[in-house]
Amino acid sequence: MARIGIRQVAAEAGVSMTTVSHVLNDVPNAQVRAETRERVLLAAQRLGYTPNRMARSLRTRRTGALGLISDSIATTPYAGQLILGAQRAAQEHGYMIVLFNTEDDPVVEERELQALTDYQVDGVIYATMYHRVVSVPQALANRPLVLLDAEPADAQAVDGDKGGGVPWVVPDEVAGGRTATEELTANGHRRIGFVTNVDDVPATSGRLQGYQEALAAAGLQFDPALVISDESESWGGYRAARFLLERGDRPTALFCYNDRMAMGAYRAAAELGLRIPGDLSVVGFDDQELITLGLYPELTSVALPHFDMGYWAGERLVEVLDDTDQSAPVSRLTMPCPLVRRSSVAPV
Amino acid sequence: MARIGIRQVAAEAGVSMTTVSHVLNDVPNAQVRAETRERVLLAAQRLGYTPNRMARSLRTRRTGALGLISDSIATTPYAGQLILGAQRAAQEHGYMIVLFNTEDDPVVEERELQALTDYQVDGVIYATMYHRVVSVPQALANRPLVLLDAEPADAQAVDGDKGGGVPWVVPDEVAGGRTATEELTANGHRRIGFVTNVDDVPATSGRLQGYQEALAAAGLQFDPALVISDESESWGGYRAARFLLERGDRPTALFCYNDRMAMGAYRAAAELGLRIPGDLSVVGFDDQELITLGLYPELTSVALPHFDMGYWAGERLVEVLDDTDQSAPVSRLTMPCPLVRRSSVAPV
DNA sequence: ACGTTTCCCCAAAACGTTTTGGGTAGCATC
DNA sequence: GATGCTACCCAAAACGTTTTGGGGAAACGT
């Protein structure tokens, strides 16, 4: 059984290979009679023809592959969602995702970038897992590229939502911080602590800003004494919460930088005999179900839209590649972070 | 600047394309003088030649791509490790990993399998994220295939470690269960509860068996009343632990099916005023750092070797493909699960 | 009746490799 | 002097598409 190709289909339909190719890809300005088109389609289907991608790629110089290169895929629980989003977008447009990983190691990154170029992917998604600001590697400079959960170090593209630089998508940290805090102010809380960490990343500053904005919007005075930063994520939540809650005028609610720190806050509260949400309301960030559903009471948390970001990045990249509309497309997106309500917030 | 290919290299080196191809791939029984070989190599390097993968693929009928199809990549925090393992193995052997996802939906699976075949990957890794037993889809029947964190439903391959069926790798659940329990018996515990769930998967039965084996090895009687299964993973740990700990002759140690249930056990213990590890020792399973490092005291847990399994699967698959040694290779592997000791276990 | 346009279609070149099927030169063996 | 062998090398075919550059016939305008 000889592998069946376009040639066999042509024979079966009684037309030339050219015509078969034309109808199968319906090329824009190739004229083929409706009747012949039918015949070809039928023949193709009858023979169960599937195109040979390598031959096609060889001719068209496009592989239909998108490289997804990420920093620390193994150490973050979100990785799957980011990747799945991108994969689905790619899939829907007939692209495939091929995986690369830098492991946060410049040497590995070098190697992977090399691999990435000689696999001849059509475009690349450069992903970081924790909303980092990155400077895009030289090797990717002149390629179709989009940044995923990362923003470019050179602010050149920042000035507008349109055109220019490389597209990127990140969570809207400040809106997220605002959402979390508003949930607390809306429940009547007026003394709201912010338990955060000391990292200098967009997430910390953004969420803090959101916190401040929400306070202002609620007519509350920002009190620096209510925000505690700790350097450890595993211990920090506990330490900071403990510190805040032992004060005389303890806050009635805590906004925690992430669920891990919220977990520590829960422990601090338990040790001090404070019930959640009766004596203390808590909202977390990240919506890691391992934690949010594991805690008691279940933790209200702001979710990071990992899937959506991945999906957007994928779509954005194929847009660039397929170049359907040359119209200056949106180039930067901060994606909203929805609040998922559970049982850790109550009216004051 | 014309793209430089094998033709240019040939010209530069003053030899034929044939010869260039021969030396660049050093084909086994092609004879080429050492001096010519040098010349070719030099020319290639001087021109910065990199082979065109599509052309090569077209001719050799091999894409150098491995399909990795997994069930629920987005909903499990381990996904990254499994994938990274496979990716690294692939990378090291010059393969790339292209990603597919079934999302546990037969319709999607159908579509992805279709995509997978017409992308013409050389081989496929069929991965599940929670050690499932699967029946391999018809579409994969006659392809180079290895199962990752999954075992085949038809036990045809089970009879030996060699030859025959499709290779698969899973965690050694029973050894893991034994390890966990031994850690407790070794600390002198004699009444050890097992908090587990009701799912009918290899993990539950395996870990239970390990538990029993360890008890036997320590000369302890197995007491069915000490194992409590609950249907919910988020609440089950709490409920089961609470139930066990309220008994008059409460266990002094708990082996929990996974970290999530251990998290519940911590809460139960706290509510009953039992200190960990002073009054109660706990060991978990899965080693999810989000939990193990978030709990206080930090949870001793048995780790699942996700990276290693992924790596093995990748290596195994390229072995099959490159077919270096036809010698019947190991076909099944249960991988050991190391114990990572933290602070939740103490002598009785 | 004769160009011109329009509509449909095709043969062959091209993409960049690997592989096939020799070819040539030198040397040894009969 | 033919034959055979060995060591080295090459021209051309092949892989399965897409794309180029028309070509023939019908329809149309004059």
Coordinates of N, CA and C in Angstrom, one line a residue, chain B residues 64-223:
Chain B
G64 N 11.7 14.0 14.2 CA 12.4 14.3 15.4 C 11.5 14.9 16.4
A65 N 10.2 14.7 16.3 CA 9.3 15.2 17.3 C 8.6 14.1 18.1
L66 N 8.5 14.3 19.4 CA 7.8 13.3 20.2 C 6.5 14.0 20.7
G67 N 5.4 13.4 20.5 CA 4.2 13.9 21.0 C 4.0 13.5 22.5
L68 N 3.7 14.5 23.3 CA 3.4 14.2 24.7 C 1.9 14.6 24.9
I69 N 1.1 13.5 25.1 CA -0.3 13.8 25.3 C -0.7 13.4 26.7
S70 N -1.3 14.4 27.4 CA -1.6 14.1 28.8 C -3.1 14.4 29.1
D71 N -3.6 14.0 30.2 CA -5.0 14.1 30.4 C -5.3 15.5 31.0
S72 N -4.8 15.8 32.1 CA -5.4 17.0 32.8 C -4.2 17.9 33.2
I73 N -3.5 18.3 32.3 CA -2.3 19.0 32.6 C -2.5 20.3 33.4
A74 N -3.7 20.9 33.2 CA -4.0 22.2 33.9 C -4.4 22.0 35.3
T75 N -4.8 20.9 35.7 CA -5.4 20.8 37.0 C -4.5 20.1 38.0
T76 N -3.3 19.8 37.6 CA -2.4 19.2 38.5 C -1.1 20.0 38.6
P77 N -0.7 20.1 39.9 CA 0.5 20.9 40.1 C 1.8 20.2 39.7
Y78 N 1.7 18.9 39.5 CA 2.9 18.1 39.1 C 3.3 18.3 37.6
A79 N 2.3 18.7 36.8 CA 2.4 18.6 35.4 C 3.8 19.0 34.9
G80 N 4.2 20.2 35.4 CA 5.5 20.7 35.0 C 6.6 19.8 35.2
Q81 N 6.7 19.1 36.3 CA 7.8 18.2 36.5 C 7.8 17.0 35.5
L82 N 6.7 16.4 35.3 CA 6.6 15.3 34.4 C 7.0 15.8 33.0
I83 N 6.5 16.9 32.6 CA 6.8 17.4 31.3 C 8.3 17.8 31.2
L84 N 8.8 18.4 32.2 CA 10.2 18.9 32.1 C 11.1 17.6 32.0
G85 N 10.8 16.6 32.7 CA 11.6 15.4 32.6 C 11.6 14.9 31.2
A86 N 10.5 14.8 30.6 CA 10.4 14.3 29.2 C 11.1 15.2 28.3
Q87 N 10.9 16.5 28.5 CA 11.5 17.5 27.6 C 13.0 17.4 27.7
R88 N 13.5 17.2 28.9 CA 15.0 17.2 29.0 C 15.6 16.0 28.3
A89 N 14.9 14.8 28.5 CA 15.4 13.6 27.9 C 15.4 13.8 26.4
A90 N 14.3 14.3 25.9 CA 14.1 14.5 24.4 C 15.2 15.4 23.9
Q91 N 15.4 16.5 24.6 CA 16.3 17.5 24.2 C 17.7 16.9 24.1
E92 N 18.1 16.1 25.1 CA 19.4 15.6 25.1 C 19.7 14.6 23.9
H93 N 18.6 14.1 23.3 CA 18.8 13.2 22.2 C 18.4 13.8 20.9
G94 N 18.2 15.2 20.9 CA 17.9 15.9 19.7 C 16.5 15.8 19.3
Y95 N 15.6 15.4 20.2 CA 14.2 15.4 19.8 C 13.5 16.6 20.4
M96 N 12.4 17.0 19.9 CA 11.6 18.0 20.6 C 10.3 17.4 21.0
I97 N 9.7 18.1 22.0 CA 8.5 17.6 22.6 C 7.4 18.5 22.1
V98 N 6.4 17.9 21.5 CA 5.2 18.7 21.1 C 4.0 18.3 21.9
L99 N 3.2 19.3 22.3 CA 2.3 19.1 23.4 C 0.9 18.8 22.9
F100 N 0.2 17.9 23.5 CA -1.2 17.7 23.3 C -1.9 17.4 24.6
N101 N -3.2 17.6 24.6 CA -3.9 17.5 25.9 C -5.3 17.0 25.6
T102 N -5.7 16.0 26.4 CA -7.0 15.5 26.2 C -8.1 16.2 27.1
E103 N -7.6 16.8 28.1 CA -8.5 17.4 29.1 C -9.6 16.4 29.6
D104 N -9.2 15.2 29.6 CA -10.1 14.1 30.1 C -11.4 14.1 29.4
D105 N -11.4 14.6 28.2 CA -12.6 14.6 27.4 C -12.4 13.8 26.1
P106 N -13.2 12.8 25.9 CA -13.0 11.9 24.8 C -13.1 12.6 23.5
V107 N -13.9 13.6 23.4 CA -14.0 14.3 22.1 C -12.7 15.0 21.8
V108 N -12.2 15.7 22.9 CA -11.0 16.4 22.7 C -9.8 15.4 22.4
E109 N -9.9 14.3 23.1 CA -8.8 13.3 22.9 C -8.8 12.9 21.5
E110 N -10.0 12.7 20.9 CA -10.1 12.3 19.5 C -9.4 13.3 18.6
R111 N -9.8 14.5 18.9 CA -9.2 15.6 18.1 C -7.7 15.7 18.2
E112 N -7.2 15.6 19.4 CA -5.8 15.7 19.7 C -5.0 14.5 19.0
L113 N -5.6 13.3 19.1 CA -5.0 12.2 18.5 C -4.9 12.4 17.0
Q114 N -5.9 12.9 16.5 CA -5.9 13.2 15.0 C -4.7 14.2 14.7
A115 N -4.7 15.3 15.4 CA -3.6 16.2 15.3 C -2.3 15.6 15.4
L116 N -2.2 14.8 16.4 CA -0.9 14.1 16.7 C -0.5 13.3 15.5
T117 N -1.4 12.6 14.9 CA -0.9 11.7 13.8 C -0.6 12.6 12.6
D118 N -1.4 13.7 12.3 CA -1.0 14.3 11.1 C 0.1 15.4 11.3
Y119 N 0.5 15.5 12.5 CA 1.8 16.2 12.7 C 3.0 15.3 12.5
Q120 N 2.6 14.0 12.4 CA 3.6 13.0 12.1 C 4.8 13.0 13.1
V121 N 4.4 13.0 14.4 CA 5.4 12.8 15.4 C 6.0 11.4 15.3
D122 N 7.3 11.3 15.7 CA 7.9 10.0 15.6 C 7.4 9.0 16.6
G123 N 7.1 9.5 17.8 CA 6.6 8.6 18.8 C 5.8 9.4 19.8
V124 N 5.1 8.7 20.7 CA 4.3 9.4 21.6 C 4.4 8.9 23.0
I125 N 4.3 9.9 23.9 CA 4.3 9.6 25.4 C 2.9 9.9 25.8
Y126 N 2.2 8.9 26.3 CA 0.9 9.0 26.8 C 0.9 9.2 28.3
A127 N 0.6 10.3 28.7 CA 0.8 10.6 30.2 C -0.5 10.9 30.9
T128 N -0.6 10.3 32.0 CA -1.7 10.7 32.9 C -1.1 11.3 34.2
M129 N -1.8 12.1 34.9 CA -1.2 12.8 35.9 C -1.3 12.2 37.3
Y130 N -2.1 11.2 37.4 CA -2.4 10.6 38.7 C -2.3 9.1 38.7
H131 N -1.3 8.6 38.0 CA -1.1 7.1 38.0 C -2.5 6.4 37.7
R132 N -3.0 6.6 36.6 CA -4.2 6.0 36.2 C -3.9 4.7 35.5
V133 N -4.9 3.8 35.4 CA -4.8 2.7 34.5 C -5.7 3.0 33.3
V134 N -5.0 2.9 32.1 CA -5.7 3.4 30.9 C -5.7 2.3 29.9
S135 N -6.6 2.3 29.0 CA -6.5 1.5 27.8 C -6.1 2.3 26.6
V136 N -5.0 1.9 26.0 CA -4.4 2.8 25.0 C -5.3 2.9 23.8
P137 N -5.5 4.1 23.4 CA -6.4 4.4 22.2 C -6.0 3.6 21.0
Q138 N -6.9 3.3 20.2 CA -6.7 2.5 19.0 C -5.7 3.3 18.1
A139 N -5.8 4.6 18.1 CA -5.0 5.4 17.2 C -3.5 5.3 17.5
L140 N -3.2 4.8 18.7 CA -1.8 4.7 19.1 C -1.3 3.3 19.0
A141 N -2.2 2.4 18.7 CA -1.8 1.0 18.8 C -0.5 0.6 18.1
N142 N -0.3 1.0 16.9 CA 0.9 0.5 16.2 C 2.0 1.6 16.1
R143 N 2.2 2.3 17.2 CA 3.2 3.4 17.1 C 4.1 3.2 18.2
P144 N 5.3 3.8 18.1 CA 6.2 3.8 19.2 C 5.5 4.6 20.3
L145 N 5.4 4.0 21.5 CA 4.6 4.6 22.5 C 5.2 4.2 23.9
V146 N 5.1 5.2 24.8 CA 5.4 4.8 26.2 C 4.4 5.5 27.1
L147 N 4.0 4.8 28.1 CA 3.0 5.3 29.1 C 3.7 6.0 30.2
L148 N 3.3 7.1 30.6 CA 3.9 7.9 31.7 C 3.0 8.1 32.8
D149 N 3.4 7.6 34.0 CA 2.5 7.7 35.1 C 1.1 7.1 34.8
A150 N 1.2 6.0 34.1 CA 0.0 5.3 33.7 C 0.3 3.9 33.5
E151 N -0.6 3.0 33.7 CA -0.4 1.6 33.4 C -1.5 1.1 32.5
P152 N -1.1 0.2 31.6 CA -2.1 -0.3 30.6 C -3.1 -1.2 31.3
A153 N -4.3 -1.1 30.8 CA -5.4 -1.9 31.4 C -5.3 -3.4 31.1
D154 N -4.9 -3.7 29.8 CA -4.7 -5.1 29.5 C -3.3 -5.5 30.1
A155 N -3.4 -6.5 31.0 CA -2.2 -6.8 31.8 C -1.2 -7.6 30.9
Q156 N -1.4 -7.6 29.7 CA -0.6 -8.4 28.8 C 0.9 -8.2 29.0
A157 N 1.3 -7.0 29.3 CA 2.7 -6.6 29.5 C 3.2 -6.8 30.9
V158 N 2.3 -7.2 31.8 CA 2.6 -7.2 33.2 C 3.5 -8.3 33.6
D159 N 3.5 -9.4 32.8 CA 4.1 -10.6 33.3 C 5.6 -10.5 33.5
G160 N 6.2 -9.5 32.9 CA 7.7 -9.5 33.1 C 8.2 -8.1 32.9
D161 N 9.4 -7.9 33.2 CA 10.0 -6.5 33.0 C 10.5 -6.4 31.6
K162 N 10.4 -7.4 30.8 CA 11.1 -7.4 29.5 C 10.1 -7.4 28.4
G163 N 10.5 -6.9 27.3 CA 9.9 -7.1 26.0 C 8.4 -6.9 25.9
G164 N 7.8 -7.4 24.8 CA 6.4 -7.5 24.7 C 5.7 -6.1 24.5
G165 N 4.9 -5.8 25.5 CA 4.0 -4.7 25.4 C 4.6 -3.3 25.4
V166 N 3.8 -2.3 25.6 CA 4.3 -1.0 25.6 C 4.9 -0.6 26.9
P167 N 6.0 0.0 26.9 CA 6.7 0.4 28.1 C 5.9 1.4 29.0
W168 N 6.0 1.2 30.3 CA 5.3 2.2 31.1 C 6.0 2.4 32.4
V169 N 5.9 3.5 33.0 CA 6.5 3.9 34.2 C 5.5 4.5 35.2
V170 N 5.5 4.0 36.4 CA 4.7 4.6 37.4 C 5.4 4.6 38.7
P171 N 4.9 5.4 39.7 CA 5.6 5.4 41.0 C 5.3 4.0 41.7
D172 N 6.3 3.7 42.5 CA 6.1 2.4 43.3 C 5.3 2.7 44.5
E173 N 4.0 2.6 44.3 CA 3.1 3.0 45.4 C 3.3 2.2 46.7
V174 N 3.4 0.9 46.5 CA 3.5 0.1 47.7 C 4.8 0.4 48.4
A175 N 5.9 0.5 47.7 CA 7.1 0.8 48.4 C 7.0 2.2 49.1
G176 N 6.3 3.1 48.4 CA 6.1 4.4 49.0 C 5.3 4.3 50.3
G177 N 4.2 3.5 50.3 CA 3.4 3.4 51.5 C 4.3 2.7 52.6
R178 N 5.1 1.8 52.2 CA 6.0 1.1 53.1 C 6.9 2.1 53.8
T179 N 7.6 2.9 52.9 CA 8.5 3.9 53.4 C 7.9 4.8 54.4
A180 N 6.7 5.3 54.1 CA 6.0 6.2 55.0 C 5.8 5.6 56.3
T181 N 5.3 4.4 56.3 CA 4.9 3.7 57.5 C 6.1 3.3 58.3
E182 N 7.1 2.8 57.6 CA 8.4 2.5 58.3 C 8.9 3.6 59.1
E183 N 8.8 4.8 58.5 CA 9.3 6.0 59.2 C 8.7 6.1 60.5
L184 N 7.4 5.7 60.6 CA 6.7 5.8 61.8 C 7.0 4.6 62.8
T185 N 7.0 3.4 62.2 CA 7.4 2.3 63.1 C 8.8 2.5 63.7
A186 N 9.7 3.0 62.8 CA 11.0 3.2 63.2 C 11.1 4.2 64.4
N187 N 10.1 5.0 64.5 CA 10.1 6.0 65.6 C 9.3 5.4 66.8
G188 N 9.0 4.1 66.7 CA 8.5 3.5 67.9 C 6.9 3.5 67.9
H189 N 6.3 4.0 66.9 CA 4.9 4.1 66.9 C 4.3 2.7 66.7
R190 N 3.3 2.4 67.4 CA 2.7 1.0 67.3 C 1.2 1.1 66.9
R191 N 0.6 2.2 67.2 CA -0.8 2.5 66.7 C -0.7 3.6 65.6
I192 N -0.8 3.1 64.4 CA -0.6 4.0 63.3 C -1.9 4.0 62.4
G193 N -2.5 5.2 62.4 CA -3.7 5.2 61.5 C -3.4 5.5 60.1
F194 N -4.2 5.1 59.2 CA -4.1 5.3 57.8 C -5.3 6.1 57.3
V195 N -5.1 7.3 56.9 CA -6.2 8.2 56.4 C -6.1 8.2 54.9
T196 N -7.1 7.6 54.3 CA -7.0 7.5 52.8 C -8.4 7.9 52.2
N197 N -8.4 7.7 50.9 CA -9.7 8.0 50.2 C -10.3 6.8 49.6
V198 N -11.4 6.9 48.9 CA -12.1 5.8 48.5 C -11.9 5.4 47.0
D199 N -11.1 6.3 46.3 CA -10.9 6.0 44.9 C -10.3 4.6 44.6
D200 N -10.7 4.1 43.5 CA -10.2 2.8 43.2 C -9.1 3.0 42.1
V201 N -8.0 3.4 42.6 CA -6.8 3.6 41.7 C -5.6 2.9 42.4
P202 N -4.6 2.7 41.5 CA -3.4 1.9 42.1 C -2.8 2.6 43.3
A203 N -2.9 3.9 43.4 CA -2.3 4.6 44.5 C -2.9 4.2 45.8
T204 N -4.2 4.1 45.9 CA -4.9 3.8 47.1 C -4.5 2.4 47.6
S205 N -4.7 1.4 46.7 CA -4.5 0.1 47.0 C -3.0 -0.2 47.3
G206 N -2.2 0.4 46.5 CA -0.7 0.3 46.7 C -0.2 0.8 48.0
R207 N -0.7 2.0 48.3 CA -0.2 2.6 49.6 C -0.7 1.8 50.8
L208 N -1.9 1.4 50.6 CA -2.5 0.6 51.7 C -1.7 -0.7 51.9
Q209 N -1.3 -1.3 50.8 CA -0.5 -2.5 50.9 C 0.8 -2.3 51.5
G210 N 1.4 -1.2 51.1 CA 2.7 -0.8 51.7 C 2.6 -0.6 53.2
Y211 N 1.5 0.1 53.6 CA 1.2 0.3 55.0 C 1.2 -1.1 55.7
Q212 N 0.4 -2.0 55.2 CA 0.3 -3.3 55.8 C 1.6 -4.0 55.9
E213 N 2.4 -4.0 54.8 CA 3.7 -4.6 54.8 C 4.6 -4.1 55.9
A214 N 4.6 -2.8 56.0 CA 5.5 -2.2 57.0 C 5.1 -2.6 58.4
L215 N 3.8 -2.6 58.6 CA 3.3 -3.1 59.9 C 3.8 -4.5 60.2
A216 N 3.5 -5.3 59.3 CA 4.0 -6.7 59.4 C 5.4 -6.8 59.7
A217 N 6.2 -6.0 58.9 CA 7.7 -6.1 59.1 C 8.1 -5.6 60.5
A218 N 7.2 -4.8 61.1 CA 7.5 -4.3 62.4 C 6.9 -5.2 63.5
G219 N 6.3 -6.3 63.1 CA 5.6 -7.2 64.0 C 4.4 -6.6 64.6
L220 N 3.7 -5.7 63.8 CA 2.5 -5.2 64.4 C 1.3 -5.8 63.7
Q221 N 0.2 -5.9 64.4 CA -1.0 -6.5 63.9 C -1.7 -5.4 63.1
F222 N -2.2 -5.8 61.9 CA -3.0 -4.9 61.1 C -4.4 -4.7 61.7
D223 N -4.8 -3.5 62.0 CA -6.1 -3.3 62.6 C -7.0 -2.5 61.6

